[in-house]
mmCIF file of C-alpha atoms in Angstrom:
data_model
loop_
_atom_site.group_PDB
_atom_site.id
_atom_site.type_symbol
_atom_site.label_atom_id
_atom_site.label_comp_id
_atom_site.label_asym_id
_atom_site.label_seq_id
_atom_site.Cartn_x
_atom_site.Cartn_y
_atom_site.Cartn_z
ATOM 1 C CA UNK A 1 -33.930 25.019 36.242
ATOM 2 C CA UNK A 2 -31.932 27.194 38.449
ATOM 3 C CA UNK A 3 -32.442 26.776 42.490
ATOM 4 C CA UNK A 4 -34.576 29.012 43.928
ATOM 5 C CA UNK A 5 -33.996 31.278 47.663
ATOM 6 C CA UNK A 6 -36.495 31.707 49.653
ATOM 7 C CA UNK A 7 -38.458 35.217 49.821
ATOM 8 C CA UNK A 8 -37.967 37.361 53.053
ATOM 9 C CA UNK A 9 -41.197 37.261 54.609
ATOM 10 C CA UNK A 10 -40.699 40.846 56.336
ATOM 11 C CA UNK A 11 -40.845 44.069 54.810
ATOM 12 C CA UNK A 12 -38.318 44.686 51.997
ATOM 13 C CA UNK A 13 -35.156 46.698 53.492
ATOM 14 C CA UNK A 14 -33.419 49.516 52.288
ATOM 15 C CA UNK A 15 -30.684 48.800 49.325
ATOM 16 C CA UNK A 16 -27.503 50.107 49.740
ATOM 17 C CA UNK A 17 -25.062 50.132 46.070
ATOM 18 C CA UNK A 18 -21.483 50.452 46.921
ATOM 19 C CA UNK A 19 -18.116 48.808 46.495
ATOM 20 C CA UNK A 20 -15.979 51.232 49.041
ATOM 21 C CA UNK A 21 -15.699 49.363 52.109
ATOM 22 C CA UNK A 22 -15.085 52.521 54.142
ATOM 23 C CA UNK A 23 -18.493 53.939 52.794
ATOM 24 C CA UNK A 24 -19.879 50.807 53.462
ATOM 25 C CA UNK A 25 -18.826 50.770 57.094
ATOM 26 C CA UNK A 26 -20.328 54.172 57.791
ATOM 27 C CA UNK A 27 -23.826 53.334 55.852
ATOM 28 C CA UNK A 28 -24.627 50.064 57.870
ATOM 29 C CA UNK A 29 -23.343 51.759 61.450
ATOM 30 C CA UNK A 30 -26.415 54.791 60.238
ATOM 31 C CA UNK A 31 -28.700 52.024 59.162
ATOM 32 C CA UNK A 32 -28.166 50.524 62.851
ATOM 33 C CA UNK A 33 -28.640 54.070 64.338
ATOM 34 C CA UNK A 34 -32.174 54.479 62.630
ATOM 35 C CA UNK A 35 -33.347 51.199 63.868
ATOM 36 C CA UNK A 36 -32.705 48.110 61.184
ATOM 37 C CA UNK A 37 -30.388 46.251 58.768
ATOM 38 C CA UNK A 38 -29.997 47.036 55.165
ATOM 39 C CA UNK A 39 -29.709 44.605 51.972
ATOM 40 C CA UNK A 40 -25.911 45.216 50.213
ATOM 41 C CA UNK A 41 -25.021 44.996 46.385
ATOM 42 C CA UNK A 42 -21.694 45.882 45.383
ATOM 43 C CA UNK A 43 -22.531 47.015 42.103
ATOM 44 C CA UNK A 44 -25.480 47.836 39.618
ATOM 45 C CA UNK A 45 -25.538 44.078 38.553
ATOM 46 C CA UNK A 46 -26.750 42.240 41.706
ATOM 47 C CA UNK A 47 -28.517 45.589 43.038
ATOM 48 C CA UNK A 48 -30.820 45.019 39.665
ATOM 49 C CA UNK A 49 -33.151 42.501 41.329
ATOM 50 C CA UNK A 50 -33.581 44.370 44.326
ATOM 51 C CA UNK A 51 -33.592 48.051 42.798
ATOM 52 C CA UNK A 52 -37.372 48.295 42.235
ATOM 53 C CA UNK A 53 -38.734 47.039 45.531
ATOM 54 C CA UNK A 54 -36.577 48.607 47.839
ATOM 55 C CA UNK A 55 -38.397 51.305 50.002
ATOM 56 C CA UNK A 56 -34.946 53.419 50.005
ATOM 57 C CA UNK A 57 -31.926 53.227 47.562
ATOM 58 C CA UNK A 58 -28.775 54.698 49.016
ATOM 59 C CA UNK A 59 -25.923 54.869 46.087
ATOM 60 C CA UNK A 60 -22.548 55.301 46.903
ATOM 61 C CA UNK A 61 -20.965 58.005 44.654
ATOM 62 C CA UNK A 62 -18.112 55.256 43.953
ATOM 63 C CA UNK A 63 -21.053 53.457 41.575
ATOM 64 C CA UNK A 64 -23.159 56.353 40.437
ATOM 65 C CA UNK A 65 -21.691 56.049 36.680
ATOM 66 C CA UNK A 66 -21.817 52.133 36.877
ATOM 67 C CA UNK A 67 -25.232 52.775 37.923
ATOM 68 C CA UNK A 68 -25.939 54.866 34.769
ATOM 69 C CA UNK A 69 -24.338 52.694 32.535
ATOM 70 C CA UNK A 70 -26.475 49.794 33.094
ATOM 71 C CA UNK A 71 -29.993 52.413 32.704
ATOM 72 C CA UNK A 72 -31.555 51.250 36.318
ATOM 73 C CA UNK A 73 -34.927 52.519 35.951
ATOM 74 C CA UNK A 74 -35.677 55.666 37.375
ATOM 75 C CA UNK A 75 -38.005 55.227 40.982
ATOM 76 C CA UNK A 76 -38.398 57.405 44.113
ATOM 77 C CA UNK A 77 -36.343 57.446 46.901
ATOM 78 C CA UNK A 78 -32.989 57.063 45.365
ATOM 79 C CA UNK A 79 -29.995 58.966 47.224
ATOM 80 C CA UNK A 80 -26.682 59.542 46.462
ATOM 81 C CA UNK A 81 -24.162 59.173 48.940
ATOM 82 C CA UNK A 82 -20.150 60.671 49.315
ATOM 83 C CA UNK A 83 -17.820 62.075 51.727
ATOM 84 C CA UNK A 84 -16.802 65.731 52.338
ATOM 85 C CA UNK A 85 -13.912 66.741 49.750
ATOM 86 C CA UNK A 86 -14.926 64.279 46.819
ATOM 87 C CA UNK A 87 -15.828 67.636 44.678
ATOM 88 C CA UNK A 88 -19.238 69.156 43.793
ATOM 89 C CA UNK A 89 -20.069 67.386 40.790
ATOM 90 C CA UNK A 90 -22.366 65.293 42.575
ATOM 91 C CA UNK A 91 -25.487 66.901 41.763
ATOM 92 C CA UNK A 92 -25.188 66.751 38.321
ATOM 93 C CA UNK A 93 -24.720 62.526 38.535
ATOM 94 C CA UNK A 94 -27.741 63.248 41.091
ATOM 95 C CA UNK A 95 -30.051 64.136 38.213
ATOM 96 C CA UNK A 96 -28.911 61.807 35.909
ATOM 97 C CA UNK A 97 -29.683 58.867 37.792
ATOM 98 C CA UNK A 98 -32.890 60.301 39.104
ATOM 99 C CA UNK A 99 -31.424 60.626 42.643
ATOM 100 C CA UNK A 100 -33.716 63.111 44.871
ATOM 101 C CA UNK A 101 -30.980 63.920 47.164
ATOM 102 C CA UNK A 102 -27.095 63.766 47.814
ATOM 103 C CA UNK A 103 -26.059 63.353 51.124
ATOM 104 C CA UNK A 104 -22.400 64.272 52.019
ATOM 105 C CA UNK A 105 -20.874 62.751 55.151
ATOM 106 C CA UNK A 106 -19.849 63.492 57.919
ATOM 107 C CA UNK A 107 -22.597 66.622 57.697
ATOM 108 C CA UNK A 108 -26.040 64.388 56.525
ATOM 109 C CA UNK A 109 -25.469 61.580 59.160
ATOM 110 C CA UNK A 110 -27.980 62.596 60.768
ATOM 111 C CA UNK A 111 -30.611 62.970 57.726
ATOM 112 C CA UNK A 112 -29.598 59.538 56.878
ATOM 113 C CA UNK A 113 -30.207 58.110 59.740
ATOM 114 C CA UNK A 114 -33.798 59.737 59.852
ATOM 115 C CA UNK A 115 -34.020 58.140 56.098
ATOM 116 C CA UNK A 116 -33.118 55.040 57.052
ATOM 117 C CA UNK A 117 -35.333 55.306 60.060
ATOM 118 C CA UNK A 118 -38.196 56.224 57.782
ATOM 119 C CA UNK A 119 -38.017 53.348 55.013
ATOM 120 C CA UNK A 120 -37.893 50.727 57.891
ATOM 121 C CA UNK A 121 -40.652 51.541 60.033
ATOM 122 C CA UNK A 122 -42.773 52.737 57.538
ATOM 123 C CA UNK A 123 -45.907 50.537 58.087
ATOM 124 C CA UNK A 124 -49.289 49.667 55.349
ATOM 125 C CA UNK A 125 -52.848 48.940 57.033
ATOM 126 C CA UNK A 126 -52.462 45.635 57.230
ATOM 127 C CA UNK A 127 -49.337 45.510 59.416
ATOM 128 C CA UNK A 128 -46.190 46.672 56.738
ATOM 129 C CA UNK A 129 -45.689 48.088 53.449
ATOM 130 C CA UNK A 130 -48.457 46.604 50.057
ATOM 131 C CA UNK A 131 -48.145 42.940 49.236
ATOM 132 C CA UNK A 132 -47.388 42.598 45.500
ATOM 133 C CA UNK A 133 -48.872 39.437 44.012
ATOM 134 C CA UNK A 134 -48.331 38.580 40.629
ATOM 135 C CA UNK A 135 -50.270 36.430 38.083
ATOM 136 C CA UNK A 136 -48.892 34.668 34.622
ATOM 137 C CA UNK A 137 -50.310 31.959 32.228
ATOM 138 C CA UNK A 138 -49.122 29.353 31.640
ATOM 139 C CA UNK A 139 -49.940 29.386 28.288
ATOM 140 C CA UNK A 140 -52.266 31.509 26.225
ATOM 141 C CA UNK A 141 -55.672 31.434 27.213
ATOM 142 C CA UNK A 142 -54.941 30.030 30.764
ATOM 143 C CA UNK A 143 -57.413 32.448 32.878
ATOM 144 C CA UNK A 144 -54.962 34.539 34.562
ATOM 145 C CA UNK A 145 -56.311 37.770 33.686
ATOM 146 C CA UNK A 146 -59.760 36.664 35.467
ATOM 147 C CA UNK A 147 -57.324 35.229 38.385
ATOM 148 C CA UNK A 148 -55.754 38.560 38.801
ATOM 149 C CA UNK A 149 -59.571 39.623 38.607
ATOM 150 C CA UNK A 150 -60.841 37.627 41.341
ATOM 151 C CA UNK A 151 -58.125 38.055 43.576
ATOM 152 C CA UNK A 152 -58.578 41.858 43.074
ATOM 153 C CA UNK A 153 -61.884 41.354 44.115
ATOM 154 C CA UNK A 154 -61.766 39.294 46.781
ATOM 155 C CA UNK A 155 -58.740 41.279 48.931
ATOM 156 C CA UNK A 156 -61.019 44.371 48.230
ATOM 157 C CA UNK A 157 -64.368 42.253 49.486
ATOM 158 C CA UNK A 158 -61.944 42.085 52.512
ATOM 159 C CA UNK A 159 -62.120 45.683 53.352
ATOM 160 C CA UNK A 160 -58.117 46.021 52.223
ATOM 161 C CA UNK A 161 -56.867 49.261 49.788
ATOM 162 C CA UNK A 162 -56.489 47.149 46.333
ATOM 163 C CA UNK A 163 -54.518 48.419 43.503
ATOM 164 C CA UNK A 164 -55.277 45.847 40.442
ATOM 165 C CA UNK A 165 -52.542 46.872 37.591
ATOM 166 C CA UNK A 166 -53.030 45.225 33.769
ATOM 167 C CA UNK A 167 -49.091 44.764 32.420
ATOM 168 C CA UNK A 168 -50.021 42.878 29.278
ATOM 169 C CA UNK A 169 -50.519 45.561 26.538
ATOM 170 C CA UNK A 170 -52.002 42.715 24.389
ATOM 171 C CA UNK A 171 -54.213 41.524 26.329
ATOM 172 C CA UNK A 172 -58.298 41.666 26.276
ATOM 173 C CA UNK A 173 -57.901 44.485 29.261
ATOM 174 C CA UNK A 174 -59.039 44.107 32.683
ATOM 175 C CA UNK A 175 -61.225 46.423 32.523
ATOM 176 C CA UNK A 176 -63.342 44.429 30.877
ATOM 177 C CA UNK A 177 -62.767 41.565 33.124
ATOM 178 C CA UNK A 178 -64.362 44.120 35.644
ATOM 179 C CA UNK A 179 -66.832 45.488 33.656
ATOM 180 C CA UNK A 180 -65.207 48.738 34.385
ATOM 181 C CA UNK A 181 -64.473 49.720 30.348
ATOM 182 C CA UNK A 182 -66.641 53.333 30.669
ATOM 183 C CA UNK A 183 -65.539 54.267 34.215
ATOM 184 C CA UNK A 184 -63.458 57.151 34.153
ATOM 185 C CA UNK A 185 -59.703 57.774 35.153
ATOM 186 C CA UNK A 186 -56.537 57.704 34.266
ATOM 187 C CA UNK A 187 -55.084 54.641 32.067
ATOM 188 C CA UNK A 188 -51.351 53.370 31.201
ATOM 189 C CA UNK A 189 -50.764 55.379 28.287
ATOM 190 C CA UNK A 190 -51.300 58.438 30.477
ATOM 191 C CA UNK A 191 -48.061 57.275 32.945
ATOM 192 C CA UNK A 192 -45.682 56.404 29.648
ATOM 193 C CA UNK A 193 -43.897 59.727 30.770
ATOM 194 C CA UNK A 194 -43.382 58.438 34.390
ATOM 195 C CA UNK A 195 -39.745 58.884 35.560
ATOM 196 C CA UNK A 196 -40.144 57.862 38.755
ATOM 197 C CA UNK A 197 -41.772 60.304 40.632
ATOM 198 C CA UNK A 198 -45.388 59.400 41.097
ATOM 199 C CA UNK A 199 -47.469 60.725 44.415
ATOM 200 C CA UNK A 200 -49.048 57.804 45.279
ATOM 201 C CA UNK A 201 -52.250 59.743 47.238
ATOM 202 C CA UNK A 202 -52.650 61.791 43.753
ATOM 203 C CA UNK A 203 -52.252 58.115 41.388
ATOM 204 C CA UNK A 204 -54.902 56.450 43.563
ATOM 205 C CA UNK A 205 -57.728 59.018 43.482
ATOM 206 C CA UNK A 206 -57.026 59.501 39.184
ATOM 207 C CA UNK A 207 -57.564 55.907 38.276
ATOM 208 C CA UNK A 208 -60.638 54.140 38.074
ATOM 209 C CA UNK A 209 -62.270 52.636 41.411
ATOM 210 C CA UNK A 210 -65.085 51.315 43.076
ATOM 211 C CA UNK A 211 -65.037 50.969 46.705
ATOM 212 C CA UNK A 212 -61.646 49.951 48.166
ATOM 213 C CA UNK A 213 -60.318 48.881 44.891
ATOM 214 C CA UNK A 214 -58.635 50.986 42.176
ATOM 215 C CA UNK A 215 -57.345 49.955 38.730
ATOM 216 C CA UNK A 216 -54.755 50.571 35.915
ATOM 217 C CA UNK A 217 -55.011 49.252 32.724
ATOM 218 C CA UNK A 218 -54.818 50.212 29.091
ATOM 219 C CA UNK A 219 -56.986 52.240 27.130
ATOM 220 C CA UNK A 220 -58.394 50.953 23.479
ATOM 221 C CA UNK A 221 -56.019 53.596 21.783
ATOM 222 C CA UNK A 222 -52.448 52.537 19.778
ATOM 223 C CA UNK A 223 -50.111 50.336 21.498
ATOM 224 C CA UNK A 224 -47.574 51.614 23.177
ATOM 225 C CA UNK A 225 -44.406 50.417 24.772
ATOM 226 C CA UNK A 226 -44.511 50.378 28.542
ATOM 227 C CA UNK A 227 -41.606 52.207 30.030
ATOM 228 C CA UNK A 228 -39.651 50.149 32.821
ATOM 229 C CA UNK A 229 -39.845 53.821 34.979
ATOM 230 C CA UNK A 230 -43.552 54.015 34.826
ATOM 231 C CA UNK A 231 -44.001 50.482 36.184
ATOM 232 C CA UNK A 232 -41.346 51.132 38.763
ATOM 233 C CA UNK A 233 -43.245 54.378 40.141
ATOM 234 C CA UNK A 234 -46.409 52.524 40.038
ATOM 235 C CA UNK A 235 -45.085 49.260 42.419
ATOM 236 C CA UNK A 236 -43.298 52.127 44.908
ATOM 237 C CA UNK A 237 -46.664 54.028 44.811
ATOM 238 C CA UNK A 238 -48.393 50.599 44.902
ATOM 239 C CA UNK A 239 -46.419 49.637 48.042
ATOM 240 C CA UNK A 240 -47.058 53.235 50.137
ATOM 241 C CA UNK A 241 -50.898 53.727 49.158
ATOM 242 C CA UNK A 242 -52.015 50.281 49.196
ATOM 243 C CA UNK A 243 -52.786 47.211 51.204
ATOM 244 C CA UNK A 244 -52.403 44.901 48.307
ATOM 245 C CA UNK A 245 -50.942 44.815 44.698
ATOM 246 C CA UNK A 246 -52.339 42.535 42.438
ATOM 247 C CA UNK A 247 -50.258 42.402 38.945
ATOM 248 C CA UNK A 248 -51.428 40.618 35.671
ATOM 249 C CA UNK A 249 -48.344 39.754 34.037
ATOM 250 C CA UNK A 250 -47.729 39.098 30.290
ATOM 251 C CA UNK A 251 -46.391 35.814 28.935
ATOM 252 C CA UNK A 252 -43.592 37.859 26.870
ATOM 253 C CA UNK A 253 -41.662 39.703 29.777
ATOM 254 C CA UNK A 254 -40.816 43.244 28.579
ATOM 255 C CA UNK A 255 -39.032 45.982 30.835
ATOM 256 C CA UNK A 256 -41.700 46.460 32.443
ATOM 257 C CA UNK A 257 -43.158 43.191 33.472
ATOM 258 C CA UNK A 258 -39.599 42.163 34.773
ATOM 259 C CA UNK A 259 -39.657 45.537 37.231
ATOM 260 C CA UNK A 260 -43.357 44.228 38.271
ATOM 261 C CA UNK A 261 -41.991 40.932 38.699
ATOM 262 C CA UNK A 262 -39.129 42.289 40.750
ATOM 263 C CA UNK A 263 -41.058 43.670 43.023
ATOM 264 C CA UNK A 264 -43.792 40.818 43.654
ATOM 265 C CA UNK A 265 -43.718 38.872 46.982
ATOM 266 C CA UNK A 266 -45.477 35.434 45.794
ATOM 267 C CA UNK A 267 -46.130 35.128 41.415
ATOM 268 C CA UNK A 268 -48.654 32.587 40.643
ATOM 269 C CA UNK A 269 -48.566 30.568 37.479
ATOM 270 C CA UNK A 270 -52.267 29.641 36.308
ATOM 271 C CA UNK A 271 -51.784 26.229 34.377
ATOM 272 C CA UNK A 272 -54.041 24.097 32.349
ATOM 273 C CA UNK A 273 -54.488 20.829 33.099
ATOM 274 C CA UNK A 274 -52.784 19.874 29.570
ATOM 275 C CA UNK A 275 -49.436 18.330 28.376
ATOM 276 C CA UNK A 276 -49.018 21.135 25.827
ATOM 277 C CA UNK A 277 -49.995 23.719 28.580
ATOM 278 C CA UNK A 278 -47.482 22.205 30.866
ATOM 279 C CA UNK A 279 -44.845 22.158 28.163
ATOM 280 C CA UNK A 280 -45.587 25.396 27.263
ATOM 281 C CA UNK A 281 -45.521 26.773 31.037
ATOM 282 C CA UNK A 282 -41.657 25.428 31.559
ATOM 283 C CA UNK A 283 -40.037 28.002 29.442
ATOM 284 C CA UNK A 284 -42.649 30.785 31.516
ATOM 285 C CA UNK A 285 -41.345 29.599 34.933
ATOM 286 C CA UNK A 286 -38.005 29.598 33.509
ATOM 287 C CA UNK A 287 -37.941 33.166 32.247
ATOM 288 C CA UNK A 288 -40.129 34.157 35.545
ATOM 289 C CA UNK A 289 -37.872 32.652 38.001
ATOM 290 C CA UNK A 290 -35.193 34.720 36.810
ATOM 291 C CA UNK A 291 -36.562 37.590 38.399
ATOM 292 C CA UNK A 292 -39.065 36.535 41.133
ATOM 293 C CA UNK A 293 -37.917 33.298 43.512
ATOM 294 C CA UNK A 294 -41.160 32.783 45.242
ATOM 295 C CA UNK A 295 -42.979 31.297 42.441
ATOM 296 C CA UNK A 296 -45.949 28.754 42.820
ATOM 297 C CA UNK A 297 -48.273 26.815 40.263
ATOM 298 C CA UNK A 298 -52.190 26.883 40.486
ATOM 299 C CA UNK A 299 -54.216 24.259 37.946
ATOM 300 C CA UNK A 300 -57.141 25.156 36.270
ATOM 301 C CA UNK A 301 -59.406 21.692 35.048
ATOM 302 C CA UNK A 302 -61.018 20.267 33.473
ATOM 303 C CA UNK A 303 -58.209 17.811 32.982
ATOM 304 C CA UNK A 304 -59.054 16.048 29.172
ATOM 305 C CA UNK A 305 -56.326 13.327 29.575
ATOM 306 C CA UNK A 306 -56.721 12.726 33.604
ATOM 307 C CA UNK A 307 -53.159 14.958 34.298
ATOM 308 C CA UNK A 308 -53.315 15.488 38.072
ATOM 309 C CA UNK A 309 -52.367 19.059 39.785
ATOM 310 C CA UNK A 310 -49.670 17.238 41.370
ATOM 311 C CA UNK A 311 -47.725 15.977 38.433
ATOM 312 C CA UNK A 312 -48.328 19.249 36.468
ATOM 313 C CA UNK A 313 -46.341 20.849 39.662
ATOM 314 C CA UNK A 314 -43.646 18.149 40.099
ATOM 315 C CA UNK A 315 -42.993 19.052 36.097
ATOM 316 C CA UNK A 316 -42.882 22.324 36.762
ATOM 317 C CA UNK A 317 -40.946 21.839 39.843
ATOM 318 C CA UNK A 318 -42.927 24.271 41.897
ATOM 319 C CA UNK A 319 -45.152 24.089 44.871
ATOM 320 C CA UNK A 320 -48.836 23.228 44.383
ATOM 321 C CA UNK A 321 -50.796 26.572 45.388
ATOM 322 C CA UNK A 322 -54.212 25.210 44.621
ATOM 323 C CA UNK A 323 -56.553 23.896 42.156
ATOM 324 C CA UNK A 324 -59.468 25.560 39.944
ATOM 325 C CA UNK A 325 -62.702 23.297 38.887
ATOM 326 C CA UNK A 326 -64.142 23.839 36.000
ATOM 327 C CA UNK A 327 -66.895 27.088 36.683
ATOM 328 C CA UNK A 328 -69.312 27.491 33.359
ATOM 329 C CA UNK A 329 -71.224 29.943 35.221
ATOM 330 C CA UNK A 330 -67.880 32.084 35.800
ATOM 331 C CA UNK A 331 -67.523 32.777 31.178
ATOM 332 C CA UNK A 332 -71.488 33.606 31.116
ATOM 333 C CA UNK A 333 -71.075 36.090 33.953
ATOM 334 C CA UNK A 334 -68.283 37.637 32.577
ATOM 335 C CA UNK A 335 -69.806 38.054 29.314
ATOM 336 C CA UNK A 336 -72.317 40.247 31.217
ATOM 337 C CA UNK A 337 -70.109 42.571 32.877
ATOM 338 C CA UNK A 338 -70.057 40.401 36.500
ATOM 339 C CA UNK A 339 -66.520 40.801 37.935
ATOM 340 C CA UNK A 340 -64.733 37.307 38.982
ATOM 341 C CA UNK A 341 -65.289 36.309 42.440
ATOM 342 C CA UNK A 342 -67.713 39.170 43.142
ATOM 343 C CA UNK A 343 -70.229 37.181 45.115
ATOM 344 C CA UNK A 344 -67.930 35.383 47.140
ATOM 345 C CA UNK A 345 -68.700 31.535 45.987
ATOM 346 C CA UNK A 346 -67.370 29.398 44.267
ATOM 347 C CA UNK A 347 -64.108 27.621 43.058
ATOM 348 C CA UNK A 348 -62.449 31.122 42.134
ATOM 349 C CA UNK A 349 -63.621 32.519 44.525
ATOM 350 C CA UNK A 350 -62.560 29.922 47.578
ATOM 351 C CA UNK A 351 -58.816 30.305 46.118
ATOM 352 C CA UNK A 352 -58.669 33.884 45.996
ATOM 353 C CA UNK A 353 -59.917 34.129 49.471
ATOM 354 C CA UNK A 354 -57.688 31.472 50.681
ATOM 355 C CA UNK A 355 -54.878 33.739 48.418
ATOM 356 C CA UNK A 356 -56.099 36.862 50.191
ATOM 357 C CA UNK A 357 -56.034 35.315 53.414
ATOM 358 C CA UNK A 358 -52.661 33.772 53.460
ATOM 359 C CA UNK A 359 -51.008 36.731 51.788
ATOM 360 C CA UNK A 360 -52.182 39.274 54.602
ATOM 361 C CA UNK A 361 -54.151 37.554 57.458
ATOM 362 C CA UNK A 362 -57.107 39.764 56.003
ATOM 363 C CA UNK A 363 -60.593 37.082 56.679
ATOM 364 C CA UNK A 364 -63.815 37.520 54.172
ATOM 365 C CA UNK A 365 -66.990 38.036 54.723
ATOM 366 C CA UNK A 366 -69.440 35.363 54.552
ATOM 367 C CA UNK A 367 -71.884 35.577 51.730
ATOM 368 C CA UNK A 368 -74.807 35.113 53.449
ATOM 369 C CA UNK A 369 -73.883 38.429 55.701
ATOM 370 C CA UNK A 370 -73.489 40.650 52.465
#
């Protein structure tokens, strides 16, 4: 398994795609101007992992055509950058790779530096820009749809903005998770056409929501592909209109899963405490942790041949985020349309609020005071 880095606990930084040194030079002293440091990738193939969850992409005109070669997904806040004299073409490349702007030095210095300025103070209710949380099974059948249920739940429960987003096209749907299946709004197959620029005011008040918490998920019409764009606009509006992003992730990572995953601050893989689930969770963690470094295991029970959380985690070789007890109350109340977690007790509900907690500070409210 390869080595993980550690996640930077701050807010993400501006990304900044170039190879000419000289450009370079003249993009970190503007960075420094507007107040902050920016994250460097010399070309399209190490900017990849970073290009989704960047709150501002600055592209050097010297990779614009790299860029479009390798088909980076279209998102918001992309700019491309070149010096006086370089010719006028740079438009055209601008709308090919979904740039919004082109900034030509020495004469935009000043708008970049007001860019740059924007994208690092830019600041969420809770204290910075939307956590992004992911959740995968393990194996089939692990639970982590009602996970990414419960922790929906709970962070809303905590008075935060909650954006709950279903990425597996063949799954059950979280909307029945929620017992949201005949609220209206908009759904995924209604974003398919997303290249990138999504208002994230206008996104929030289409989808379905109760309270503080909204929802995306997939409708009960054809299956259709997931376009890596439409995720991408949906973590960036995620990120600016929310307090927290909770993601249900497929097993199979698609285009679009990968982008989600990209983007996620802490992914959570919900394991059964099986050999064959264990086994089976390996190759997940090694396909996940190609794309998202800050991965921990939780273990669901009961555990039929006495495997301990513990050893399911030193397999895995992940950290030990917590542990789930067996809950038969938790499948009859979902059977009747009660959302995960929603009364505040229980084992679900004791992790997700420990989740919520950890992830943003945000405290719950005690049952008895609801």
């Amino acid at each position: 398994m390869p080595p993980r880095t550690p996640v930077r606990s701050g807010p993400r930084l501006p990304l900044v795609v170039t190879s000419d040194n000289e450009l370079l030079d003249e993009l970190l002293r503007l960075a420094a101007a507007g107040g902050g440091e920016v994250e460097v990738a010399a070309d399209p193939a190490s900017a990849r992992s970073r290009w989704a969850a960047a709150p501002l992409v600055v592209v050097g005109t010297d990779q614009a055509q790299a860029c479009l070669r390798a088909r980076l997904p279209r998102r918001p806040r992309v700019v491309l950058v070149g010096r006086s004299g370089e010719g006028d073409g740079g438009w055209e490349v601008a709308e090919l790779l979904g740039a919004e702007h082109v900034a030509v030095l020495p004469a935009a210095e000043p708008w970049l530096v007001d860019r740059f300025g924007e994208s690092l103070t830019g600041r969420g209710a809770v204290g910075g820009p939307a956590r992004i949380v992911a959740v995968i099974g393990g194996r089939g059948g692990a639970g982590a749809s009602v996970l990414a249920g419960g922790l929906a739940i709970t962070a809303a429960r905590c008075g935060l903005r909650t954006l709950l987003v279903d990425a597996d096209p063949l799954g059950g749907g979280l909307d029945l998770v929620l017992g949201w299946e005949q609220l209206e709004g908009l759904r995924w197959p209604a974003l398919t056409e997303a290249d990138g620029r999504v208002d994230a005011p206008a996104l929030v008040r289409a989808l379905p929501s109760r309270g503080d918490l909204v929802m995306l998920s997939w409708d009960r019409g054809d299956l259709l592909a997931l376009p890596a764009e439409a995720m991408a606009a949906t973590m960036d509006a995620g990120r600016r209109g929310r307090d927290i992003v909770v993601v249900d992730l497929p097993r199979q990572l698609d285009d679009a899963a990968v982008i989600a995953l990209q983007a996620a601050d802490q992914t959570f893989v919900l394991v059964p405490a099986e050999l064959r689930a264990t086994a089976a969770a390996a190759r997940v963690v090694a396909a996940a942790g190609l794309h998202c470094a800050n991965l921990s295991v939780i273990v669901r029970g009961p555990a039929p041949g006495r495997l301990k959380a513990r050893e399911v985690a030193r397999a895995l070789d992940l950290p030990l985020a917590g542990t789930l007890r067996p809950e038969p109350a938790l499948c009859r109340n979902l059977e009747r349309g009660e959302a995960p977690a929603a009364a505040g007790r229980g084992p679900l509900a004791a992790l997700c609020q420990r989740i919520v907690t950890d992830l943003t500070g945000a405290a719950g409210v005690p049952a008895e005071a609801r």
